[in-house]
Amino acid sequence: MPDRQRTDDTNEAVSGSEGAAPDAEAEAARRRRRAQFLRELHEAKELRNRVQPRRARAERMRQAMRMRTFRW
């Protein structure tokens, strides 16, 4: 598993005196971190579903019930 380092967005704040490029770079870095997080989250959910099929089925049923009762 690759090494993961948690970065804090507050440390990468850009002051108003700098140009728009560093701000765009910070936004791109945030998007990359978010995409990686979502990939890992999806992978973890798939693993949990394979390891605990009964619990996964119950969760699917609860989600289906939520979607049936949700009002658009």
mmCIF file of C-alpha atoms in Angstrom, residues 6 25-26 33 37-39 66:
data_model
loop_
_atom_site.group_PDB
_atom_site.id
_atom_site.type_symbol
_atom_site.label_atom_id
_atom_site.label_comp_id
_atom_site.label_asym_id
_atom_site.label_seq_id
_atom_site.Cartn_x
_atom_site.Cartn_y
_atom_site.Cartn_z
ATOM 1 C CA ARG A 6 -2.215 13.906 5.180
ATOM 2 C CA GLU A 25 -2.161 25.047 -8.495
ATOM 3 C CA ALA A 26 -3.559 24.742 -4.967
ATOM 4 C CA ARG A 33 -6.199 14.648 -3.244
ATOM 5 C CA PHE A 37 -9.585 9.854 -1.524
ATOM 6 C CA LEU A 38 -12.716 8.962 -3.492
ATOM 7 C CA ARG A 39 -10.889 6.160 -5.332
ATOM 8 C CA ARG A 66 -34.063 5.542 1.238
#
